mmCIF file with all atom_site columns, C-alpha atoms in Angstrom:
data_model
loop_
_atom_site.group_PDB
_atom_site.id
_atom_site.type_symbol
_atom_site.label_atom_id
_atom_site.label_alt_id
_atom_site.label_comp_id
_atom_site.label_asym_id
_atom_site.label_entity_id
_atom_site.label_seq_id
_atom_site.pdbx_PDB_ins_code
_atom_site.Cartn_x
_atom_site.Cartn_y
_atom_site.Cartn_z
_atom_site.occupancy
_atom_site.B_iso_or_equiv
_atom_site.pdbx_formal_charge
_atom_site.auth_seq_id
_atom_site.auth_comp_id
_atom_site.auth_asym_id
_atom_site.auth_atom_id
_atom_site.pdbx_PDB_model_num
ATOM 1   C CA . MET A 1 1   ? 5.657   -22.747 -31.708 1.00 0.00 ? 238 MET A CA 1
ATOM 2   C CA . LEU A 1 2   ? 4.082   -19.989 -29.645 1.00 0.00 ? 239 LEU A CA 1
ATOM 3   C CA . ILE A 1 3   ? 7.208   -17.865 -29.175 1.00 0.00 ? 240 ILE A CA 1
ATOM 4   C CA . CYS A 1 4   ? 7.846   -17.844 -32.935 1.00 0.00 ? 241 CYS A CA 1
ATOM 5   C CA . LYS A 1 5   ? 4.416   -16.316 -33.553 1.00 0.00 ? 242 LYS A CA 1
ATOM 6   C CA . TYR A 1 6   ? 5.026   -13.647 -30.896 1.00 0.00 ? 243 TYR A CA 1
ATOM 7   C CA . TRP A 1 7   ? 8.490   -12.949 -32.330 1.00 0.00 ? 244 TRP A CA 1
ATOM 8   C CA . GLN A 1 8   ? 7.019   -12.393 -35.817 1.00 0.00 ? 245 GLN A CA 1
ATOM 9   C CA . ALA A 1 9   ? 4.569   -9.866  -34.385 1.00 0.00 ? 246 ALA A CA 1
ATOM 10  C CA . VAL A 1 10  ? 7.010   -8.071  -32.058 1.00 0.00 ? 247 VAL A CA 1
ATOM 11  C CA . LYS A 1 11  ? 10.082  -7.990  -34.322 1.00 0.00 ? 248 LYS A CA 1
ATOM 12  C CA . PRO A 1 12  ? 8.914   -5.040  -36.483 1.00 0.00 ? 249 PRO A CA 1
ATOM 13  C CA . LEU A 1 13  ? 8.401   -2.969  -33.315 1.00 0.00 ? 250 LEU A CA 1
ATOM 14  C CA . LEU A 1 14  ? 12.037  -3.307  -32.166 1.00 0.00 ? 251 LEU A CA 1
ATOM 15  C CA . GLN A 1 15  ? 15.138  -1.329  -33.064 1.00 0.00 ? 252 GLN A CA 1
ATOM 16  C CA . GLU A 1 16  ? 17.697  -3.095  -35.266 1.00 0.00 ? 253 GLU A CA 1
ATOM 17  C CA . ARG A 1 17  ? 20.327  -3.315  -32.493 1.00 0.00 ? 254 ARG A CA 1
ATOM 18  C CA . THR A 1 18  ? 17.778  -4.983  -30.200 1.00 0.00 ? 255 THR A CA 1
ATOM 19  C CA . LYS A 1 19  ? 16.794  -7.499  -32.893 1.00 0.00 ? 256 LYS A CA 1
ATOM 20  C CA . ARG A 1 20  ? 20.453  -8.535  -33.275 1.00 0.00 ? 257 ARG A CA 1
ATOM 21  C CA . LYS A 1 21  ? 20.646  -9.396  -29.555 1.00 0.00 ? 258 LYS A CA 1
ATOM 22  C CA . ILE A 1 22  ? 17.735  -11.869 -29.668 1.00 0.00 ? 259 ILE A CA 1
ATOM 23  C CA . GLN A 1 23  ? 18.005  -15.458 -30.844 1.00 0.00 ? 260 GLN A CA 1
ATOM 24  C CA . VAL A 1 24  ? 14.815  -17.542 -30.989 1.00 0.00 ? 261 VAL A CA 1
ATOM 25  C CA . LEU A 1 25  ? 15.725  -21.200 -30.438 1.00 0.00 ? 262 LEU A CA 1
ATOM 26  C CA . GLN A 1 26  ? 13.874  -24.080 -32.083 1.00 0.00 ? 263 GLN A CA 1
ATOM 27  C CA . GLY A 1 27  ? 11.820  -26.477 -29.956 1.00 0.00 ? 264 GLY A CA 1
ATOM 28  C CA . SER A 1 28  ? 12.607  -26.210 -26.262 1.00 0.00 ? 265 SER A CA 1
ATOM 29  C CA . GLY A 1 29  ? 16.129  -24.911 -26.966 1.00 0.00 ? 266 GLY A CA 1
ATOM 30  C CA . LYS A 1 30  ? 17.515  -27.654 -24.752 1.00 0.00 ? 267 LYS A CA 1
ATOM 31  C CA . ASP A 1 31  ? 20.426  -28.626 -27.023 1.00 0.00 ? 268 ASP A CA 1
ATOM 32  C CA . GLU A 1 32  ? 21.588  -25.030 -27.487 1.00 0.00 ? 269 GLU A CA 1
ATOM 33  C CA . LEU A 1 33  ? 21.260  -24.225 -23.778 1.00 0.00 ? 270 LEU A CA 1
ATOM 34  C CA . LEU A 1 34  ? 23.216  -27.332 -22.738 1.00 0.00 ? 271 LEU A CA 1
ATOM 35  C CA . LYS A 1 35  ? 26.214  -25.888 -24.621 1.00 0.00 ? 272 LYS A CA 1
ATOM 36  C CA . ILE A 1 36  ? 26.407  -23.023 -22.111 1.00 0.00 ? 273 ILE A CA 1
ATOM 37  C CA . MET A 1 37  ? 24.825  -24.365 -18.893 1.00 0.00 ? 274 MET A CA 1
ATOM 38  C CA . ASP A 1 38  ? 24.419  -27.503 -16.778 1.00 0.00 ? 275 ASP A CA 1
ATOM 39  C CA . TYR A 1 39  ? 21.339  -29.720 -17.084 1.00 0.00 ? 276 TYR A CA 1
ATOM 40  C CA . SER A 1 40  ? 20.355  -28.926 -13.474 1.00 0.00 ? 277 SER A CA 1
ATOM 41  C CA . SER A 1 41  ? 20.215  -25.205 -14.358 1.00 0.00 ? 278 SER A CA 1
ATOM 42  C CA . LEU A 1 42  ? 17.820  -25.659 -17.286 1.00 0.00 ? 279 LEU A CA 1
ATOM 43  C CA . PRO A 1 43  ? 14.322  -24.189 -16.896 1.00 0.00 ? 280 PRO A CA 1
ATOM 44  C CA . HIS A 1 44  ? 11.692  -26.841 -16.096 1.00 0.00 ? 281 HIS A CA 1
ATOM 45  C CA . PHE A 1 45  ? 10.057  -26.637 -19.535 1.00 0.00 ? 282 PHE A CA 1
ATOM 46  C CA . CYS A 1 46  ? 13.381  -27.521 -21.215 1.00 0.00 ? 283 CYS A CA 1
ATOM 47  C CA . ARG A 1 47  ? 13.798  -30.676 -19.127 1.00 0.00 ? 284 ARG A CA 1
ATOM 48  C CA . LYS A 1 48  ? 10.472  -32.172 -20.236 1.00 0.00 ? 285 LYS A CA 1
ATOM 49  C CA . GLU A 1 49  ? 10.539  -34.806 -22.945 1.00 0.00 ? 286 GLU A CA 1
ATOM 50  C CA . GLY A 1 50  ? 8.036   -34.761 -25.770 1.00 0.00 ? 287 GLY A CA 1
ATOM 51  C CA . SER A 1 51  ? 6.964   -32.381 -28.476 1.00 0.00 ? 288 SER A CA 1
ATOM 52  C CA . GLY A 1 52  ? 5.149   -29.744 -26.452 1.00 0.00 ? 289 GLY A CA 1
ATOM 53  C CA . SER A 1 53  ? 4.830   -28.197 -23.034 1.00 0.00 ? 290 SER A CA 1
ATOM 54  C CA . ALA A 1 54  ? 1.091   -27.535 -23.093 1.00 0.00 ? 291 ALA A CA 1
ATOM 55  C CA . ARG A 1 55  ? -1.140  -29.925 -21.214 1.00 0.00 ? 292 ARG A CA 1
ATOM 56  C CA . ARG A 1 56  ? -4.379  -30.927 -22.842 1.00 0.00 ? 293 ARG A CA 1
ATOM 57  C CA . GLY A 1 57  ? -7.655  -30.986 -20.994 1.00 0.00 ? 294 GLY A CA 1
ATOM 58  C CA . SER A 1 58  ? -10.217 -33.734 -21.229 1.00 0.00 ? 295 SER A CA 1
ATOM 59  C CA . ASN A 1 59  ? -11.997 -31.830 -24.007 1.00 0.00 ? 296 ASN A CA 1
ATOM 60  C CA . GLY A 1 60  ? -8.850  -31.816 -26.185 1.00 0.00 ? 297 GLY A CA 1
ATOM 61  C CA . THR A 1 61  ? -8.102  -28.103 -25.823 1.00 0.00 ? 298 THR A CA 1
ATOM 62  C CA . ALA A 1 62  ? -5.133  -26.546 -24.104 1.00 0.00 ? 299 ALA A CA 1
ATOM 63  C CA . ASP A 1 63  ? -5.991  -25.634 -20.538 1.00 0.00 ? 300 ASP A CA 1
ATOM 64  C CA . ASN A 1 64  ? -3.018  -23.458 -19.676 1.00 0.00 ? 301 ASN A CA 1
ATOM 65  C CA . CYS A 1 65  ? -1.327  -20.296 -20.865 1.00 0.00 ? 302 CYS A CA 1
ATOM 66  C CA . PHE A 1 66  ? 1.477   -22.113 -22.738 1.00 0.00 ? 303 PHE A CA 1
ATOM 67  C CA . SER A 1 67  ? -0.689  -22.606 -25.815 1.00 0.00 ? 304 SER A CA 1
ATOM 68  C CA . LEU A 1 68  ? -1.867  -20.173 -28.478 1.00 0.00 ? 305 LEU A CA 1
ATOM 69  C CA . ASP A 1 69  ? -5.298  -21.779 -28.012 1.00 0.00 ? 306 ASP A CA 1
ATOM 70  C CA . HIS A 1 70  ? -5.591  -19.960 -24.682 1.00 0.00 ? 307 HIS A CA 1
ATOM 71  C CA . ALA A 1 71  ? -7.742  -16.784 -24.730 1.00 0.00 ? 308 ALA A CA 1
ATOM 72  C CA . TYR A 1 72  ? -4.998  -14.721 -23.036 1.00 0.00 ? 309 TYR A CA 1
ATOM 73  C CA . ASP A 1 73  ? -2.489  -15.552 -25.764 1.00 0.00 ? 310 ASP A CA 1
ATOM 74  C CA . GLN A 1 74  ? -5.017  -14.833 -28.500 1.00 0.00 ? 311 GLN A CA 1
ATOM 75  C CA . GLN A 1 75  ? -5.796  -11.395 -27.026 1.00 0.00 ? 312 GLN A CA 1
ATOM 76  C CA . LEU A 1 76  ? -2.130  -10.514 -26.581 1.00 0.00 ? 313 LEU A CA 1
ATOM 77  C CA . TYR A 1 77  ? -1.117  -11.772 -30.022 1.00 0.00 ? 314 TYR A CA 1
ATOM 78  C CA . SER A 1 78  ? -3.967  -9.819  -31.680 1.00 0.00 ? 315 SER A CA 1
ATOM 79  C CA . TYR A 1 79  ? -2.971  -6.615  -29.891 1.00 0.00 ? 316 TYR A CA 1
ATOM 80  C CA . ILE A 1 80  ? 0.724   -6.972  -30.788 1.00 0.00 ? 317 ILE A CA 1
ATOM 81  C CA . LYS A 1 81  ? -0.130  -7.788  -34.402 1.00 0.00 ? 318 LYS A CA 1
ATOM 82  C CA . GLN A 1 82  ? -2.422  -4.746  -34.602 1.00 0.00 ? 319 GLN A CA 1
ATOM 83  C CA . GLN A 1 83  ? 0.287   -2.449  -33.208 1.00 0.00 ? 320 GLN A CA 1
ATOM 84  C CA . SER A 1 84  ? 2.848   -3.928  -35.598 1.00 0.00 ? 321 SER A CA 1
ATOM 85  C CA . THR A 1 85  ? 0.560   -3.318  -38.587 1.00 0.00 ? 322 THR A CA 1
ATOM 86  C CA . LEU A 1 86  ? 0.022   0.305   -37.538 1.00 0.00 ? 323 LEU A CA 1
ATOM 87  C CA . LYS A 1 87  ? 3.767   0.868   -37.253 1.00 0.00 ? 324 LYS A CA 1
ATOM 88  C CA . GLU A 1 88  ? 4.447   -0.728  -40.670 1.00 0.00 ? 325 GLU A CA 1
ATOM 89  C CA . THR A 1 89  ? 1.881   1.528   -42.371 1.00 0.00 ? 326 THR A CA 1
ATOM 90  C CA . GLY A 1 90  ? 3.367   4.620   -40.762 1.00 0.00 ? 327 GLY A CA 1
ATOM 91  C CA . SER A 1 91  ? 0.235   5.316   -38.739 1.00 0.00 ? 328 SER A CA 1
ATOM 92  C CA . ARG A 1 92  ? 0.601   6.787   -35.313 1.00 0.00 ? 329 ARG A CA 1
ATOM 93  C CA . VAL A 1 93  ? 0.410   4.147   -32.624 1.00 0.00 ? 330 VAL A CA 1
ATOM 94  C CA . LYS A 1 94  ? -2.076  5.067   -29.916 1.00 0.00 ? 331 LYS A CA 1
ATOM 95  C CA . GLU A 1 95  ? -0.421  5.277   -26.524 1.00 0.00 ? 332 GLU A CA 1
ATOM 96  C CA . GLY A 1 96  ? -2.351  3.814   -23.639 1.00 0.00 ? 333 GLY A CA 1
ATOM 97  C CA . SER A 1 97  ? -3.047  0.764   -21.568 1.00 0.00 ? 334 SER A CA 1
ATOM 98  C CA . VAL A 1 98  ? -3.543  -2.775  -22.762 1.00 0.00 ? 335 VAL A CA 1
ATOM 99  C CA . HIS A 1 99  ? -6.344  -4.620  -21.002 1.00 0.00 ? 336 HIS A CA 1
ATOM 100 C CA . LEU A 1 100 ? -6.065  -8.407  -21.054 1.00 0.00 ? 337 LEU A CA 1
ATOM 101 C CA . GLU A 1 101 ? -7.658  -10.955 -18.790 1.00 0.00 ? 338 GLU A CA 1
ATOM 102 C CA . PHE A 1 102 ? -4.844  -12.811 -17.046 1.00 0.00 ? 339 PHE A CA 1
ATOM 103 C CA . PRO A 1 103 ? -5.474  -16.573 -16.848 1.00 0.00 ? 340 PRO A CA 1
ATOM 104 C CA . LYS A 1 104 ? -6.258  -18.007 -13.439 1.00 0.00 ? 341 LYS A CA 1
ATOM 105 C CA . PRO A 1 105 ? -4.168  -21.090 -12.606 1.00 0.00 ? 342 PRO A CA 1
ATOM 106 C CA . ASP A 1 106 ? -5.794  -24.337 -11.580 1.00 0.00 ? 343 ASP A CA 1
ATOM 107 C CA . PRO A 1 107 ? -5.598  -24.286 -7.730  1.00 0.00 ? 344 PRO A CA 1
ATOM 108 C CA . ASP A 1 108 ? -5.108  -28.060 -7.640  1.00 0.00 ? 345 ASP A CA 1
ATOM 109 C CA . ASP A 1 109 ? -2.136  -27.826 -10.012 1.00 0.00 ? 346 ASP A CA 1
ATOM 110 C CA . THR A 1 110 ? -0.409  -24.764 -8.496  1.00 0.00 ? 347 THR A CA 1
ATOM 111 C CA . LYS A 1 111 ? 2.961   -25.392 -6.885  1.00 0.00 ? 348 LYS A CA 1
ATOM 112 C CA . ILE A 1 112 ? 4.282   -22.474 -4.779  1.00 0.00 ? 349 ILE A CA 1
ATOM 113 C CA . ALA A 1 113 ? 7.576   -24.056 -3.750  1.00 0.00 ? 350 ALA A CA 1
ATOM 114 C CA . ASP A 1 114 ? 9.276   -27.378 -4.248  1.00 0.00 ? 351 ASP A CA 1
ATOM 115 C CA . ASN A 1 115 ? 11.402  -28.592 -1.337  1.00 0.00 ? 352 ASN A CA 1
#
């Protein structure tokens, strides 16, 4: 799952006390979240049935930012992994800006508000 890959890359960058506060849930986390909240309060991606939240385009590739196949996720994951590797080797991590191209949503699929 996408979040697991990010967690593996980010985890070495965090302090131990911060790591102890984070729990990465399997799948959508629906079962664990239902123990502490009502179904109506669940985020939309937890209410979906099926094995994944990413939609597939007609060419068979993921066409949104919920998939590691998306260019934005690949850029971000590569940067985080690079920074993690530098920290593990004891190298100084260069301070500065990260430049990623943010994905543009499909205007036909964008929902601003749901009444």
